[in-house]
Amino acid sequence: MSEFDLIQRFFTRPAPHAILGVGDDAALLQVAEGMELAVSTDMLVSGTHFLPDGDPFLLGHKTLAVNLSDLAAMGAAPRWATLALSLPQADEQWLQRFSEGFFALADKYGVELVGGDTTRGPLNLSVTIMGEVPRGKALRRSGAHVGDDIWVSGTLGEAALGLAHLQGRIALPDDARAFCLSALHQPQPRIALGLALRGIAHSAIDISDGLLADLGHILDCSNVAAELRYDRLPKPSLSSVGGNGLAELAQRCVLSGGDDYELCFTAPVSRRAEIETLATRLNQPLSRVGSIVSGHGCKVRAEDGSVMKLKESGYDHFA
Ligand code: ADP
Ligand code: MG
């Protein structure tokens, strides 16, 4: 199969909202009147972000999902994507399943694939995602105010526990294994939440490197500090497991585990009721986990009010 057959067969789809999609030297796109273009790139590298023998359908999903998560964190509506692929060989079955996983999620959010690049090399998957947000309305990392509540969507730490299980570091019981592996392989980008938070949240970020690390970016960009309540954090239900160091690992995963793709956002206390209504309307659990305070850094308090001592903050590729 030639490079052009491969692109034609697996990655050429109609793009009705583009002026020009796949097939020329560049795509042509028009942003709607009054909108800004939000652009983000996320790359998945075999061995670093996924295991090379993983299910290609799930990999197609995740490649797009991690990018959609960035748009969710900006409050942007997904529109277009480009896909740069480096492949060790043109494995038709693999490409078929990968593209099915990719387009299943793309169709769900109305994302049109409008271009990309395809080369031979170590397996490497890179998406550039583009979305629209009304002028001036994007949710930034820099908007947190002293006194804001800190909120988190969904559950934290499941994906990191799923990875620990796959790596043989722990053995999860059947029920927890199912939801932890699903969190790892099929993260659900919180697009509807991001859109609904426009005009409500002061700041937002998606949690890809762990809550402490990603909230830390909000704190740095906004020049504020945070106090979190450990008992309020949304934790995986691992009630059937005790002992063998799992409780301690679970605690670390909740605070610092990667790959959650939940949203962390801050909002004024006056918007609490609205945010709770939003959680019900979107059927999206939201937890109020702490407050923005003045100063520097992040404290996590245990139920008795004492400050917890923490070993690590989050995932860093170069640390
Ligand atoms: P050029 O040599 O001009 O860079 P290419 O031969 O790399 O063009 O690509 C031909 C067309 O196919 C371009 O429109 C490009 O955007 C698109 N394309 C290449 N690879 C992919 C891919 N993996 N997914 C979607 N579109 C792709
Ligand atoms: Mg090219």
Short mmCIF file of C-alpha atoms and ligand atoms in Angstrom, two decimals:
data_model
loop_
_atom_site.label_atom_id
_atom_site.label_comp_id
_atom_site.label_asym_id
_atom_site.label_seq_id
_atom_site.Cartn_x
_atom_site.Cartn_y
_atom_site.Cartn_z
CA MET A 1 0.00 0.00 0.00
CA SER A 2 1.43 3.38 -0.96
CA GLU A 3 1.43 6.37 1.37
CA PHE A 4 -1.29 7.97 -0.74
CA ASP A 5 -3.48 4.84 -0.75
CA LEU A 6 -3.10 4.70 3.01
CA ILE A 7 -4.19 8.32 3.47
CA GLN A 8 -7.02 7.90 0.98
CA ARG A 9 -8.30 4.69 2.50
CA PHE A 10 -8.05 5.37 6.21
CA PHE A 11 -7.91 9.11 6.75
CA THR A 12 -9.87 10.85 4.00
CA ARG A 13 -13.37 11.74 5.12
CA PRO A 14 -15.76 14.51 4.13
CA ALA A 15 -15.13 17.77 6.00
CA PRO A 16 -18.28 19.81 5.32
CA HIS A 17 -17.26 22.64 7.67
CA ALA A 18 -13.86 23.15 6.07
CA ILE A 19 -13.37 25.16 2.88
CA LEU A 20 -10.79 22.48 1.90
CA GLY A 21 -9.89 19.26 3.75
CA VAL A 22 -7.43 16.41 3.11
CA GLY A 23 -5.77 16.28 -0.32
CA ASP A 24 -4.08 19.60 -1.03
CA ASP A 25 -0.93 21.14 0.41
CA ALA A 26 -2.91 22.73 3.21
CA ALA A 27 -6.44 22.75 4.53
CA LEU A 28 -8.49 25.95 4.36
CA LEU A 29 -10.58 26.83 7.39
CA GLN A 30 -12.86 29.72 8.26
CA VAL A 31 -13.63 30.59 11.88
CA ALA A 32 -17.17 31.83 12.49
CA GLU A 33 -17.81 35.54 13.05
CA GLY A 34 -17.02 36.63 16.60
CA MET A 35 -15.07 33.47 17.43
CA GLU A 36 -11.43 32.86 18.28
CA LEU A 37 -9.53 29.75 17.13
CA ALA A 38 -8.21 27.56 19.98
CA VAL A 39 -5.31 25.35 18.80
CA SER A 40 -3.50 22.62 20.72
CA THR A 41 -1.18 19.70 19.91
CA ASP A 42 -0.67 16.52 21.92
CA MET A 43 1.64 13.70 20.90
CA LEU A 44 1.46 10.06 22.01
CA VAL A 45 4.74 8.15 21.86
CA SER A 46 4.86 4.37 21.98
CA GLY A 47 6.49 3.16 25.20
CA THR A 48 6.03 6.54 26.89
CA HIS A 49 2.27 7.15 26.60
CA PHE A 50 1.01 3.70 25.62
CA LEU A 51 2.17 0.12 25.40
CA PRO A 52 3.05 -0.82 21.78
CA ASP A 53 0.84 -3.94 21.80
CA GLY A 54 -2.28 -2.00 22.85
CA ASP A 55 -5.65 -2.30 21.11
CA PRO A 56 -5.45 0.06 18.07
CA PHE A 57 -9.14 1.01 18.34
CA LEU A 58 -8.59 2.28 21.90
CA LEU A 59 -5.41 4.01 20.80
CA GLY A 60 -7.32 5.84 18.05
CA HIS A 61 -9.83 6.95 20.66
CA LYS A 62 -7.20 8.09 23.13
CA THR A 63 -5.09 9.93 20.55
CA LEU A 64 -8.04 12.22 19.85
CA ALA A 65 -9.45 12.20 23.40
CA VAL A 66 -6.35 13.72 25.02
CA ASN A 67 -6.48 16.53 22.47
CA LEU A 68 -10.21 17.14 22.94
CA SER A 69 -9.51 17.35 26.66
CA ASP A 70 -7.32 20.42 26.04
CA LEU A 71 -10.14 22.13 24.17
CA ALA A 72 -12.54 21.24 26.99
CA ALA A 73 -10.19 22.96 29.43
CA MET A 74 -10.33 26.13 27.31
CA GLY A 75 -14.11 26.08 26.98
CA ALA A 76 -13.73 25.69 23.21
CA ALA A 77 -16.07 23.80 20.86
CA PRO A 78 -14.15 21.21 18.78
CA ARG A 79 -14.11 21.77 15.01
CA TRP A 80 -11.09 20.39 13.13
CA ALA A 81 -8.01 18.22 13.63
CA THR A 82 -4.86 17.23 11.80
CA LEU A 83 -3.12 13.91 12.43
CA ALA A 84 0.62 13.27 12.08
CA LEU A 85 1.48 9.57 12.10
CA SER A 86 4.83 7.88 12.23
CA LEU A 87 4.34 4.13 11.64
CA PRO A 88 6.86 1.25 11.65
CA GLN A 89 4.86 -0.40 8.81
CA ALA A 90 1.55 -0.02 6.96
CA ASP A 91 -0.37 -2.70 8.88
CA GLU A 92 -3.84 -2.54 7.29
CA GLN A 93 -5.67 -4.23 10.13
CA TRP A 94 -4.04 -1.95 12.67
CA LEU A 95 -4.82 1.14 10.58
CA GLN A 96 -8.43 0.04 10.11
CA ARG A 97 -9.01 -0.32 13.86
CA PHE A 98 -7.02 2.80 14.74
CA SER A 99 -9.00 4.95 12.30
CA GLU A 100 -12.29 3.46 13.51
CA GLY A 101 -11.47 4.40 17.09
CA PHE A 102 -10.34 7.86 16.03
CA PHE A 103 -13.40 8.62 13.87
CA ALA A 104 -15.90 7.16 16.36
CA LEU A 105 -14.84 9.85 18.83
CA ALA A 106 -14.45 12.49 16.10
CA ASP A 107 -18.04 11.88 14.97
CA LYS A 108 -19.30 12.14 18.54
CA TYR A 109 -17.94 15.69 18.82
CA GLY A 110 -18.26 16.81 15.21
CA VAL A 111 -14.50 16.98 14.65
CA GLU A 112 -13.41 16.96 11.01
CA LEU A 113 -9.97 15.57 10.07
CA VAL A 114 -8.62 18.09 7.57
CA GLY A 115 -4.99 17.07 7.11
CA GLY A 116 -1.88 15.51 8.54
CA ASP A 117 1.35 13.80 7.70
CA THR A 118 2.29 10.13 7.34
CA THR A 119 5.84 8.82 7.57
CA ARG A 120 7.64 5.58 8.35
CA GLY A 121 9.34 5.48 11.75
CA PRO A 122 8.83 4.51 15.40
CA LEU A 123 5.12 4.51 16.33
CA ASN A 124 4.19 8.08 17.19
CA LEU A 125 0.76 9.70 17.04
CA SER A 126 0.33 13.44 17.05
CA VAL A 127 -2.89 15.41 16.71
CA THR A 128 -3.38 19.13 16.35
CA ILE A 129 -6.88 20.03 17.42
CA MET A 130 -8.72 23.24 16.58
CA GLY A 131 -11.83 24.60 18.18
CA GLU A 132 -13.85 27.78 18.45
CA VAL A 133 -14.56 29.93 21.45
CA PRO A 134 -16.41 33.26 21.54
CA ARG A 135 -14.01 36.19 21.56
CA GLY A 136 -12.57 36.78 25.04
CA LYS A 137 -14.47 33.89 26.63
CA ALA A 138 -11.80 31.17 26.76
CA LEU A 139 -11.08 29.60 30.16
CA ARG A 140 -7.45 30.27 30.98
CA ARG A 141 -5.05 29.04 33.62
CA SER A 142 -4.38 32.58 34.71
CA GLY A 143 -7.81 33.64 35.98
CA ALA A 144 -7.99 32.13 39.50
CA HIS A 145 -8.89 34.63 42.28
CA VAL A 146 -8.28 34.41 46.02
CA GLY A 147 -11.48 33.06 47.57
CA ASP A 148 -12.46 30.90 44.55
CA ASP A 149 -13.66 27.38 45.13
CA ILE A 150 -11.60 24.65 43.47
CA TRP A 151 -13.63 22.00 41.62
CA VAL A 152 -12.73 18.70 40.00
CA SER A 153 -14.85 16.60 37.61
CA GLY A 154 -15.22 12.81 37.75
CA THR A 155 -12.86 10.58 39.71
CA LEU A 156 -9.09 10.96 40.12
CA GLY A 157 -6.41 8.29 40.04
CA GLU A 158 -8.21 5.49 38.22
CA ALA A 159 -6.09 5.63 35.06
CA ALA A 160 -2.84 5.57 37.07
CA LEU A 161 -4.10 2.57 39.04
CA GLY A 162 -5.03 0.86 35.76
CA LEU A 163 -1.50 1.45 34.46
CA ALA A 164 0.05 0.12 37.70
CA HIS A 165 -2.09 -2.99 37.23
CA LEU A 166 -0.95 -3.49 33.61
CA GLN A 167 2.65 -3.07 34.71
CA GLY A 168 2.17 -5.80 37.32
CA ARG A 169 2.89 -3.45 40.23
CA ILE A 170 -0.50 -4.17 41.80
CA ALA A 171 -3.32 -6.63 41.25
CA LEU A 172 -6.70 -4.89 41.12
CA PRO A 173 -9.86 -6.87 41.88
CA ASP A 174 -12.17 -7.50 38.89
CA ASP A 175 -14.59 -4.60 39.37
CA ALA A 176 -11.89 -1.98 39.99
CA ARG A 177 -9.83 -3.38 37.12
CA ALA A 178 -12.71 -2.77 34.72
CA PHE A 179 -13.22 0.90 35.58
CA CYS A 180 -9.52 1.66 36.03
CA LEU A 181 -8.57 0.19 32.64
CA SER A 182 -11.49 1.96 31.01
CA ALA A 183 -10.28 5.26 32.53
CA LEU A 184 -6.79 4.54 31.17
CA HIS A 185 -7.77 3.45 27.66
CA GLN A 186 -10.97 5.36 27.01
CA PRO A 187 -10.81 8.73 28.73
CA GLN A 188 -13.92 10.84 28.05
CA PRO A 189 -13.08 14.46 27.24
CA ARG A 190 -15.23 16.84 29.32
CA ILE A 191 -16.32 18.96 26.38
CA ALA A 192 -19.89 19.65 27.55
CA LEU A 193 -18.58 20.73 30.94
CA GLY A 194 -15.97 23.05 29.43
CA LEU A 195 -18.62 24.74 27.27
CA ALA A 196 -21.00 25.13 30.21
CA LEU A 197 -18.28 26.69 32.37
CA ARG A 198 -17.81 29.66 30.03
CA GLY A 199 -18.79 32.74 31.99
CA ILE A 200 -18.80 30.78 35.28
CA ALA A 201 -15.26 29.47 35.89
CA HIS A 202 -12.44 31.92 36.52
CA SER A 203 -9.76 29.42 35.45
CA ALA A 204 -9.50 25.84 34.19
CA ILE A 205 -7.04 23.13 33.22
CA ASP A 206 -7.35 19.49 32.26
CA ILE A 207 -5.67 16.97 34.54
CA SER A 208 -3.19 15.03 32.45
CA ASP A 209 -0.17 14.97 34.79
CA GLY A 210 -1.96 14.64 38.13
CA LEU A 211 -4.06 17.05 40.20
CA LEU A 212 -1.19 18.61 42.18
CA ALA A 213 0.93 19.26 39.08
CA ASP A 214 -1.91 20.63 36.97
CA LEU A 215 -3.53 22.70 39.71
CA GLY A 216 0.03 23.92 40.30
CA HIS A 217 -0.02 25.42 36.78
CA ILE A 218 -3.19 27.36 37.61
CA LEU A 219 -1.56 28.61 40.82
CA ASP A 220 1.63 29.69 39.05
CA CYS A 221 -0.21 31.37 36.17
CA SER A 222 -2.65 33.12 38.53
CA ASN A 223 -0.08 33.97 41.21
CA VAL A 224 -2.14 32.43 44.02
CA ALA A 225 -2.01 29.40 46.35
CA ALA A 226 -4.44 26.59 47.19
CA GLU A 227 -5.70 24.53 50.07
CA LEU A 228 -7.18 21.16 49.21
CA ARG A 229 -9.24 18.90 51.47
CA TYR A 230 -8.11 15.31 50.96
CA ASP A 231 -11.41 13.89 52.23
CA ARG A 232 -13.27 15.84 49.51
CA LEU A 233 -11.25 14.51 46.57
CA PRO A 234 -13.19 12.12 44.31
CA LYS A 235 -11.43 8.79 44.83
CA PRO A 236 -11.81 5.44 43.07
CA SER A 237 -13.95 3.03 45.07
CA LEU A 238 -11.52 0.32 46.11
CA SER A 239 -13.43 -0.77 49.21
CA SER A 240 -12.83 -4.44 48.52
CA VAL A 241 -9.07 -3.97 48.73
CA GLY A 242 -7.06 -3.61 51.88
CA GLY A 243 -3.44 -3.88 52.92
CA ASN A 244 -0.61 -4.69 50.49
CA GLY A 245 0.34 -1.04 49.94
CA LEU A 246 -2.60 -0.44 47.63
CA ALA A 247 -4.21 2.17 49.85
CA GLU A 248 -1.00 4.18 49.85
CA LEU A 249 -0.59 3.85 46.08
CA ALA A 250 -4.24 4.85 45.58
CA GLN A 251 -3.62 8.00 47.63
CA ARG A 252 -0.64 8.91 45.47
CA CYS A 253 -2.61 8.23 42.29
CA VAL A 254 -5.48 10.49 43.41
CA LEU A 255 -3.12 13.41 44.05
CA SER A 256 -0.44 12.84 41.42
CA GLY A 257 -1.50 10.09 39.00
CA GLY A 258 -1.44 10.99 35.30
CA ASP A 259 -3.88 10.42 32.44
CA ASP A 260 -7.11 11.39 34.23
CA TYR A 261 -8.34 13.98 31.67
CA GLU A 262 -10.78 15.41 34.16
CA LEU A 263 -11.16 19.18 34.47
CA CYS A 264 -9.92 21.17 37.45
CA PHE A 265 -11.43 24.66 37.60
CA THR A 266 -11.92 27.53 39.98
CA ALA A 267 -15.07 29.60 40.37
CA PRO A 268 -16.43 32.21 42.77
CA VAL A 269 -18.32 30.97 45.84
CA SER A 270 -21.40 32.82 44.50
CA ARG A 271 -21.64 30.32 41.61
CA ARG A 272 -21.78 27.17 43.80
CA ALA A 273 -25.48 26.46 43.35
CA GLU A 274 -25.26 27.00 39.59
CA ILE A 275 -22.33 24.59 39.34
CA GLU A 276 -24.20 21.96 41.33
CA THR A 277 -27.19 22.34 39.00
CA LEU A 278 -24.82 21.98 36.08
CA ALA A 279 -23.48 18.71 37.47
CA THR A 280 -27.01 17.33 37.59
CA ARG A 281 -27.98 18.63 34.15
CA LEU A 282 -24.84 17.21 32.49
CA ASN A 283 -24.90 14.04 34.62
CA GLN A 284 -21.29 14.88 35.37
CA PRO A 285 -20.16 14.48 38.99
CA LEU A 286 -18.32 17.57 40.25
CA SER A 287 -16.52 17.81 43.59
CA ARG A 288 -15.69 21.01 45.45
CA VAL A 289 -12.25 20.10 46.79
CA GLY A 290 -10.73 23.26 48.24
CA SER A 291 -10.12 26.98 47.95
CA ILE A 292 -7.76 29.45 46.35
CA VAL A 293 -5.85 31.44 48.97
CA SER A 294 -3.11 34.03 48.76
CA GLY A 295 0.54 33.01 48.82
CA HIS A 296 2.47 30.31 47.09
CA GLY A 297 2.06 26.54 46.60
CA CYS A 298 -0.58 23.99 47.50
CA LYS A 299 -1.42 22.48 50.90
CA VAL A 300 -3.46 19.32 51.26
CA ARG A 301 -5.29 18.98 54.58
CA ALA A 302 -6.40 15.69 56.11
CA GLU A 303 -9.84 15.35 57.67
CA ASP A 304 -8.51 16.44 61.09
CA GLY A 305 -7.18 19.67 59.57
CA SER A 306 -3.50 18.71 59.69
CA VAL A 307 -1.35 19.38 56.61
CA MET A 308 -0.40 16.15 54.81
CA LYS A 309 3.24 15.49 53.90
CA LEU A 310 3.49 14.59 50.22
CA LYS A 311 6.36 12.94 48.40
CA GLU A 312 5.74 13.82 44.78
CA SER A 313 3.80 16.31 42.76
CA GLY A 314 3.10 14.91 39.31
CA TYR A 315 4.38 13.43 36.12
CA ASP A 316 7.23 15.29 34.40
CA HIS A 317 8.88 13.77 31.30
CA PHE A 318 12.23 15.40 32.06
CA ALA A 319 12.40 15.36 35.86
P1 ADP B 1 2.78 17.24 1.28
O1 ADP B 1 3.81 16.33 0.67
O2 ADP B 1 2.35 18.36 0.42
O3 ADP B 1 3.09 17.63 2.69
P2 ADP B 1 1.38 14.85 1.89
O4 ADP B 1 1.68 13.96 0.76
O5 ADP B 1 2.15 14.70 3.16
O6 ADP B 1 1.44 16.35 1.37
O7 ADP B 1 -0.15 14.73 2.26
C1 ADP B 1 -1.15 14.75 1.26
C2 ADP B 1 -2.46 15.19 1.88
O8 ADP B 1 -2.86 14.21 2.81
C3 ADP B 1 -2.36 16.49 2.63
O9 ADP B 1 -3.61 17.17 2.46
C4 ADP B 1 -2.20 16.07 4.06
O10 ADP B 1 -2.73 17.04 4.93
C5 ADP B 1 -3.02 14.79 4.08
N1 ADP B 1 -2.55 13.79 5.08
C6 ADP B 1 -1.34 13.18 5.13
N2 ADP B 1 -1.30 12.30 6.15
C7 ADP B 1 -2.49 12.36 6.77
C8 ADP B 1 -3.07 11.70 7.89
N3 ADP B 1 -2.41 10.79 8.61
N4 ADP B 1 -4.33 12.05 8.22
C9 ADP B 1 -5.01 12.96 7.52
N5 ADP B 1 -4.55 13.60 6.45
C10 ADP B 1 -3.29 13.31 6.07
MG MG B 2 3.47 16.24 4.11
#
